[in-house]
Short mmCIF file of C-alpha atoms in Angstrom, two decimals:
data_model
loop_
_atom_site.label_atom_id
_atom_site.label_comp_id
_atom_site.label_asym_id
_atom_site.label_seq_id
_atom_site.Cartn_x
_atom_site.Cartn_y
_atom_site.Cartn_z
CA MET A 255 1.36 5.92 62.81
CA THR A 256 4.88 5.79 61.51
CA GLY A 257 6.57 7.74 58.80
CA THR A 258 4.26 10.72 59.35
CA PRO A 259 5.50 14.21 60.35
CA ALA A 260 4.66 14.89 63.99
CA ALA A 261 3.01 18.19 63.07
CA ALA A 262 0.55 16.40 60.80
CA ARG A 263 -0.32 13.86 63.49
CA ALA A 264 -0.75 16.43 66.21
CA GLY A 265 -3.26 18.42 64.18
CA GLU A 266 -5.79 15.60 63.97
CA PRO A 267 -8.46 14.93 66.63
CA ALA A 268 -8.15 11.65 68.50
CA PRO A 269 -11.09 9.96 66.63
CA VAL A 270 -9.45 10.77 63.29
CA ARG A 271 -6.10 9.40 64.42
CA ALA A 272 -7.86 6.25 65.63
CA ALA A 273 -9.64 5.85 62.27
CA LEU A 274 -6.38 6.14 60.33
CA GLU A 275 -4.63 3.71 62.64
CA ALA A 276 -7.49 1.21 62.17
CA LEU A 277 -7.01 1.38 58.41
CA LEU A 278 -3.38 0.39 58.85
CA SER A 279 -4.59 -2.96 60.18
CA ALA A 280 -7.35 -3.50 57.61
CA ALA A 281 -5.19 -5.49 55.19
CA PRO A 282 -3.57 -8.25 57.31
CA GLY A 283 -1.99 -9.94 54.30
CA ALA A 284 0.04 -6.84 53.42
CA SER A 285 3.59 -5.97 54.38
CA ALA A 286 2.88 -2.32 53.54
CA VAL A 287 -0.09 0.00 54.03
CA ALA A 288 -0.22 3.73 53.31
CA VAL A 289 -3.14 6.06 54.08
CA GLY A 290 -3.50 9.74 53.24
CA LEU A 291 -6.08 12.19 54.58
CA TYR A 292 -6.93 15.73 53.52
CA ARG A 293 -9.41 17.56 55.73
CA GLY A 294 -10.16 21.24 55.94
CA GLY A 295 -6.89 22.39 54.41
CA GLN A 296 -4.62 19.98 56.29
CA ARG A 297 -3.10 16.73 55.10
CA SER A 298 -1.63 13.84 57.04
CA PHE A 299 -0.32 10.36 56.29
CA ALA A 300 -0.26 7.07 58.16
CA VAL A 301 2.06 4.31 56.99
CA ARG A 302 2.96 0.85 58.26
CA GLY A 303 5.51 -1.78 57.37
CA SER A 304 8.02 -2.24 54.59
CA THR A 305 7.94 -2.73 50.83
CA ALA A 306 8.34 -6.51 51.16
CA PHE A 307 8.06 -9.16 53.87
CA GLU A 308 11.70 -10.00 53.29
CA GLY A 309 14.35 -7.52 52.21
CA GLY A 310 12.06 -4.51 52.00
CA VAL A 311 12.62 -0.92 53.07
CA PRO A 312 10.32 1.16 55.29
CA VAL A 313 7.20 2.52 53.60
CA GLU A 314 6.89 6.27 53.08
CA PRO A 315 4.03 8.41 51.76
CA SER A 316 6.02 8.50 48.49
CA THR A 317 6.20 4.68 48.12
CA ARG A 318 4.54 3.41 44.93
CA PHE A 319 1.78 0.79 44.82
CA GLU A 320 -0.08 -0.78 41.91
CA ILE A 321 -3.50 0.92 41.93
CA GLY A 322 -5.33 -1.27 39.40
CA SER A 323 -8.64 0.24 38.35
CA VAL A 324 -8.01 3.55 40.10
CA THR A 325 -5.94 4.06 36.93
CA LYS A 326 -9.28 4.68 35.21
CA THR A 327 -9.69 7.97 37.10
CA PHE A 328 -6.38 9.14 35.61
CA THR A 329 -7.57 8.13 32.13
CA ALA A 330 -10.82 10.02 32.68
CA LEU A 331 -8.89 13.16 33.64
CA LEU A 332 -6.69 12.74 30.57
CA PHE A 333 -9.85 12.50 28.44
CA ALA A 334 -11.26 15.67 29.98
CA GLU A 335 -7.94 17.45 29.39
CA LEU A 336 -7.92 16.53 25.70
CA ALA A 337 -11.55 17.64 25.44
CA ALA A 338 -10.69 20.99 27.04
CA ARG A 339 -7.94 21.46 24.43
CA GLY A 340 -10.30 20.57 21.61
CA ASP A 341 -8.27 17.52 20.63
CA ALA A 342 -11.23 15.20 21.21
CA GLY A 343 -14.92 15.84 21.83
CA HIS A 344 -17.03 14.13 24.47
CA HIS A 345 -19.38 12.73 21.86
CA ASP A 346 -16.82 11.93 19.18
CA PRO A 347 -16.98 8.33 17.94
CA ALA A 348 -14.16 6.25 19.39
CA ALA A 349 -13.52 4.84 15.92
CA ARG A 350 -12.29 8.25 14.76
CA PHE A 351 -9.15 7.97 16.89
CA LEU A 352 -8.32 4.28 16.54
CA PRO A 353 -5.88 2.95 13.93
CA PRO A 354 -7.16 2.93 10.32
CA GLY A 355 -8.94 -0.30 9.53
CA THR A 356 -10.02 -0.96 13.11
CA ARG A 357 -13.48 -2.52 13.12
CA VAL A 358 -15.61 -1.03 15.89
CA PRO A 359 -18.96 -2.76 16.47
CA VAL A 360 -22.11 -0.70 16.06
CA ARG A 361 -25.38 -1.58 17.72
CA GLY A 362 -27.91 1.10 16.88
CA THR A 363 -25.42 3.93 17.38
CA GLU A 364 -21.67 4.47 17.40
CA ILE A 365 -19.67 4.09 20.61
CA THR A 366 -18.47 7.51 21.73
CA LEU A 367 -15.63 8.49 24.04
CA THR A 368 -18.11 9.41 26.78
CA HIS A 369 -19.78 6.01 26.45
CA LEU A 370 -16.37 4.45 27.17
CA ALA A 371 -15.74 6.78 30.15
CA THR A 372 -19.13 6.10 31.74
CA HIS A 373 -19.27 2.31 31.23
CA THR A 374 -22.23 2.69 28.85
CA SER A 375 -20.51 1.48 25.66
CA GLY A 376 -22.17 -1.93 25.75
CA LEU A 377 -18.75 -3.60 25.63
CA PRO A 378 -18.17 -6.58 27.96
CA ARG A 379 -16.00 -6.36 31.04
CA LEU A 380 -13.06 -8.03 29.29
CA PRO A 381 -12.07 -8.42 25.63
CA PRO A 382 -13.09 -11.75 24.08
CA GLY A 383 -10.22 -14.20 24.26
CA LEU A 384 -8.34 -12.53 27.13
CA LEU A 385 -9.14 -15.12 29.80
CA ARG A 386 -8.43 -17.97 27.42
CA SER A 387 -5.06 -16.52 26.48
CA GLY A 388 -4.20 -15.85 30.13
CA ALA A 389 -5.52 -19.08 31.63
CA ARG A 390 -2.10 -20.19 32.83
CA ARG A 391 -1.54 -16.81 34.47
CA LEU A 392 -4.88 -16.41 36.26
CA LEU A 393 -3.22 -16.34 39.70
CA SER A 394 -0.42 -14.01 38.65
CA ASN A 395 -1.36 -11.78 35.71
CA PRO A 396 -3.87 -12.83 33.04
CA TYR A 397 -3.39 -9.54 31.16
CA ALA A 398 0.38 -9.89 30.71
CA ALA A 399 0.46 -11.38 27.21
CA PHE A 400 -2.63 -9.63 25.78
CA THR A 401 -1.34 -6.84 23.56
CA ARG A 402 -2.84 -3.75 21.95
CA ALA A 403 -3.12 -5.69 18.69
CA ASP A 404 -5.01 -8.44 20.54
CA VAL A 405 -7.40 -5.83 21.94
CA LEU A 406 -8.17 -4.35 18.52
CA ARG A 407 -8.69 -7.81 17.02
CA ALA A 408 -11.01 -8.68 19.91
CA LEU A 409 -12.95 -5.47 19.32
CA ALA A 410 -13.69 -6.50 15.74
CA ARG A 411 -15.46 -9.67 16.89
CA THR A 412 -17.25 -8.17 19.89
CA ARG A 413 -21.02 -7.85 19.92
CA PRO A 414 -22.12 -5.05 22.28
CA ARG A 415 -24.42 -6.22 25.07
CA CYS A 416 -26.78 -3.31 24.48
CA ARG A 417 -27.22 -0.12 22.48
CA PRO A 418 -24.49 2.33 23.60
CA GLY A 419 -25.72 4.84 26.15
CA THR A 420 -28.61 2.75 27.45
CA ARG A 421 -27.10 0.62 30.21
CA VAL A 422 -24.23 0.82 32.72
CA HIS A 423 -21.94 -2.20 32.58
CA TYR A 424 -18.48 -1.89 34.16
CA SER A 425 -15.88 -2.53 31.47
CA ASN A 426 -12.10 -2.74 31.69
CA PHE A 427 -12.29 -3.27 27.94
CA GLY A 428 -14.13 0.02 27.44
CA VAL A 429 -11.85 2.27 29.50
CA GLY A 430 -8.78 0.53 28.12
CA LEU A 431 -10.07 1.26 24.63
CA LEU A 432 -10.62 4.88 25.68
CA GLY A 433 -6.92 5.06 26.54
CA HIS A 434 -6.01 3.91 23.03
CA ALA A 435 -8.39 6.43 21.46
CA LEU A 436 -6.86 9.27 23.49
CA CYS A 437 -3.41 8.26 22.29
CA GLY A 438 -4.71 8.35 18.73
CA ALA A 439 -6.18 11.81 19.28
CA SER A 440 -2.75 12.98 20.46
CA GLY A 441 -0.76 11.87 17.46
CA GLY A 442 0.01 8.35 18.60
CA LEU A 443 1.92 9.03 21.82
CA PRO A 444 2.11 5.95 24.07
CA TYR A 445 -0.31 6.07 27.02
CA GLU A 446 2.54 6.23 29.53
CA ASP A 447 4.08 9.31 27.88
CA LEU A 448 0.78 11.06 27.18
CA LEU A 449 -0.41 10.68 30.78
CA ALA A 450 2.90 11.97 32.13
CA CYS A 451 2.91 14.97 29.79
CA ARG A 452 -0.70 16.08 30.20
CA VAL A 453 -1.57 15.07 33.78
CA LEU A 454 1.20 13.76 36.02
CA ARG A 455 3.93 16.37 35.55
CA PRO A 456 1.54 19.37 35.47
CA LEU A 457 0.01 18.23 38.78
CA GLY A 458 3.39 17.51 40.34
CA LEU A 459 2.72 13.78 40.69
CA HIS A 460 6.36 12.78 40.58
CA ASP A 461 6.02 9.34 42.21
CA SER A 462 3.40 8.07 39.78
CA GLY A 463 3.42 6.65 36.27
CA ALA A 464 2.21 3.90 33.95
CA SER A 465 5.65 2.27 33.77
CA PRO A 466 6.33 -0.76 35.96
CA ASP A 467 9.66 0.80 36.94
CA PRO A 468 9.72 3.58 39.57
CA PRO A 469 11.51 6.89 38.97
CA PRO A 470 15.01 7.23 40.45
CA GLY A 471 14.89 7.53 44.23
CA VAL A 472 11.28 6.30 44.54
CA THR A 473 10.57 2.98 46.27
CA GLN A 474 7.93 0.51 45.14
CA VAL A 475 6.22 -2.35 46.94
CA THR A 476 6.18 -6.01 46.06
CA GLY A 477 2.62 -7.26 45.69
CA TYR A 478 1.34 -10.31 47.61
CA TRP A 479 -1.39 -12.89 47.19
CA HIS A 480 -1.90 -14.97 50.35
CA ARG A 481 1.56 -13.74 51.41
CA ARG A 482 3.11 -15.09 48.24
CA PRO A 483 4.98 -12.49 46.20
CA ARG A 484 3.45 -11.64 42.84
CA PRO A 485 5.35 -10.55 39.73
CA PRO A 486 4.93 -6.88 38.76
CA PHE A 487 1.50 -6.33 37.23
CA GLY A 488 1.50 -5.77 33.48
CA ILE A 489 -1.42 -4.82 31.26
CA PRO A 490 0.09 -3.94 27.86
CA GLY A 491 -3.17 -4.19 25.93
CA LEU A 492 -5.28 -2.02 28.25
CA PRO A 493 -2.94 0.40 30.08
CA GLY A 494 -5.68 3.00 30.47
CA ALA A 495 -7.65 0.55 32.59
CA GLY A 496 -5.00 -0.50 35.10
CA ALA A 497 -1.34 0.28 34.43
CA VAL A 498 -0.69 3.19 36.80
CA ARG A 499 1.43 2.92 39.94
CA ALA A 500 0.98 5.73 42.46
CA SER A 501 1.93 6.77 45.98
CA ALA A 502 -0.42 7.81 48.76
CA ARG A 503 1.14 11.27 48.49
CA ASP A 504 0.31 11.58 44.78
CA LEU A 505 -3.18 10.10 45.07
CA LEU A 506 -3.98 12.56 47.82
CA THR A 507 -2.65 15.43 45.71
CA LEU A 508 -4.91 14.33 42.87
CA THR A 509 -8.00 14.21 45.08
CA GLU A 510 -7.15 17.63 46.55
CA ALA A 511 -6.99 19.02 43.02
CA LEU A 512 -10.42 17.56 42.29
CA LEU A 513 -11.85 19.08 45.47
CA GLU A 514 -10.99 22.61 44.41
CA PRO A 515 -9.60 22.86 40.86
CA GLY A 516 -9.21 26.64 40.93
CA THR A 517 -6.96 26.70 43.97
CA ALA A 518 -5.48 23.20 43.95
CA ALA A 519 -2.41 23.05 46.18
CA VAL A 520 -0.34 21.08 43.71
CA THR A 521 3.41 21.30 43.25
CA GLY A 522 3.25 21.42 39.46
CA VAL A 523 1.81 24.07 37.16
CA PRO A 524 -1.56 22.90 35.79
CA SER A 525 -2.43 24.34 32.41
CA ALA A 526 -5.74 26.10 31.77
CA PRO A 527 -7.09 23.00 29.96
CA LEU A 528 -6.11 20.79 32.88
CA ARG A 529 -7.86 23.07 35.38
CA THR A 530 -10.95 22.94 33.18
CA ALA A 531 -10.60 19.17 33.06
CA LEU A 532 -10.45 18.91 36.85
CA GLU A 533 -13.89 20.50 36.98
CA ASP A 534 -15.29 18.59 34.02
CA VAL A 535 -14.21 15.13 35.12
CA VAL A 536 -16.36 15.21 38.28
CA ARG A 537 -19.50 16.60 36.65
CA PRO A 538 -22.34 14.07 37.08
CA ARG A 539 -23.21 12.47 33.74
CA LEU A 540 -25.95 9.98 34.54
CA VAL A 541 -27.98 8.33 37.28
CA VAL A 542 -27.41 4.60 37.64
CA PRO A 543 -30.75 2.82 36.99
CA ARG A 544 -32.60 1.30 39.94
CA GLY A 545 -30.81 3.45 42.49
CA THR A 546 -29.61 6.90 43.48
CA ALA A 547 -25.93 6.47 42.63
CA ARG A 548 -24.52 8.57 39.81
CA LEU A 549 -21.54 8.46 37.50
CA ALA A 550 -19.15 11.18 36.48
CA LEU A 551 -16.37 10.37 34.00
CA VAL A 552 -15.33 7.05 35.63
CA TRP A 553 -15.83 8.34 39.20
CA ASN A 554 -18.71 6.78 41.17
CA ILE A 555 -20.89 9.31 43.00
CA ARG A 556 -22.93 8.43 46.06
CA PRO A 557 -25.49 10.99 47.33
CA ARG A 558 -25.38 11.59 51.08
CA PRO A 559 -28.31 12.34 53.43
CA ASP A 560 -27.14 15.96 53.84
CA GLY A 561 -27.40 16.57 50.09
CA SER A 562 -23.66 16.30 49.47
CA HIS A 563 -21.94 13.82 47.16
CA LEU A 564 -19.16 11.35 47.88
CA TYR A 565 -16.92 10.45 44.94
CA HIS A 566 -15.04 7.17 45.10
CA HIS A 567 -13.21 4.51 43.13
CA SER A 568 -11.29 1.39 44.10
CA GLY A 569 -8.86 -0.90 42.37
CA GLY A 570 -6.82 -4.02 42.72
CA THR A 571 -4.26 -6.22 41.04
CA ARG A 572 -3.11 -9.70 41.96
CA GLY A 573 -0.83 -8.06 44.51
CA CYS A 574 -2.22 -4.65 45.59
CA THR A 575 -5.39 -2.89 46.73
CA ALA A 576 -6.28 0.80 46.32
CA PHE A 577 -9.05 3.22 47.32
CA ALA A 578 -9.56 6.92 46.63
CA GLY A 579 -12.53 9.04 47.66
CA PHE A 580 -13.48 12.64 48.38
CA SER A 581 -16.36 14.95 49.26
CA PRO A 582 -16.20 18.45 47.74
CA ARG A 583 -18.77 19.96 50.11
CA HIS A 584 -16.90 18.70 53.16
CA ASP A 585 -13.42 19.46 51.79
CA THR A 586 -12.32 15.96 52.71
CA ALA A 587 -10.40 13.25 50.84
CA LEU A 588 -9.04 9.85 51.83
CA VAL A 589 -6.75 7.43 49.99
CA ALA A 590 -5.61 3.99 51.11
CA LEU A 591 -3.11 1.54 49.60
CA ALA A 592 -1.93 -1.95 50.57
CA ASN A 593 0.34 -4.51 48.91
CA CYS A 594 -2.00 -7.49 49.02
CA THR A 595 -4.75 -8.59 46.68
CA PRO A 596 -8.34 -7.45 47.36
CA GLY A 597 -10.96 -9.96 48.36
CA TYR A 598 -11.75 -12.21 51.29
CA GLY A 599 -9.76 -11.29 54.39
CA ASN A 600 -8.88 -7.82 53.08
CA PRO A 601 -11.58 -5.31 54.07
CA LEU A 602 -9.41 -2.26 53.28
CA ILE A 603 -11.66 -0.85 50.54
CA GLN A 604 -14.87 -1.14 52.54
CA GLN A 605 -13.24 0.18 55.69
CA ALA A 606 -11.72 3.12 53.81
CA TYR A 607 -15.14 3.96 52.34
CA ASP A 608 -16.79 3.70 55.78
CA THR A 609 -14.04 5.83 57.34
CA LEU A 610 -14.54 8.52 54.72
CA THR A 611 -18.31 8.57 55.27
CA ASP A 612 -17.75 8.88 59.02
CA LEU A 613 -15.31 11.74 58.52
CA ILE A 614 -17.68 13.73 56.31
CA ARG A 615 -20.55 13.05 58.71
CA THR A 616 -18.58 14.76 61.48
CA ALA A 617 -16.92 17.45 59.33
#
């Protein structure tokens, strides 16, 4: 493990060090991998490589990666924070907070904010027309030219797959629309600014943000697909579904805050609504049909044989892979980031999940 303080390395048992080191090799197409572990009050990081295959700088725990759909967990926390303030209710219709004149489809009942945050809105995975508009960018960034206006126009011609609240169907469209509704509930602030104001700065997440450009002094990786550099990921129409860049340090801080909201060891100053939100966002909302898995607001919940619950979410762009997971009962969290696309030949997400389950089994 490189780039990790010696004190943090020395405090981990040999099997834990071996597990973290194995994760550093789980994404062979990456020039950079960063792993963070919190366990029983101690945190440690393992990093490998540089921000690019050519011309990069060494990776640090503060280096930013595109986290793709792990962005949705930030949007869920933002939703819970607005709900705690009374700016938006869990069961408010999404239409209430979208621009006047927006046509929101209704199939038996209105789509609520919680429907959007639990993938039960009935909306398809992607807005109609997105893949057609991005056909020439499928290997780089199909979302790049699909704007907020395109999303709202697509919404007007969307027919929900089912009555809202009756079926779980993973939807980038839905959580992206939630982001727009939250901005509307906050007076029209852009998603990037609203997230920074209500979540990132209060939690001390100084490396992270929804802008493609890193803050001064913070490094950021180049993404790769089959070792070919990818352009920076852009998702202007659905930022709440995938726009955030984050470091292993910040993702670990977020999961620590979710483990114990009342005593979260964050470097910022969380407000009372944000502390309430940290508790609310992980509350189980529903059981996924035909199984034992559950859903909180965005977070997936997997029951464990000892009666505990493992929370997890993963994400990817055309150039990066991300995983975040934690177990409140076992006071354990693990995050893993790599600058290569998920898929065949990149088992980082599965290996990170398996490593976390092994760690909580022996906690």
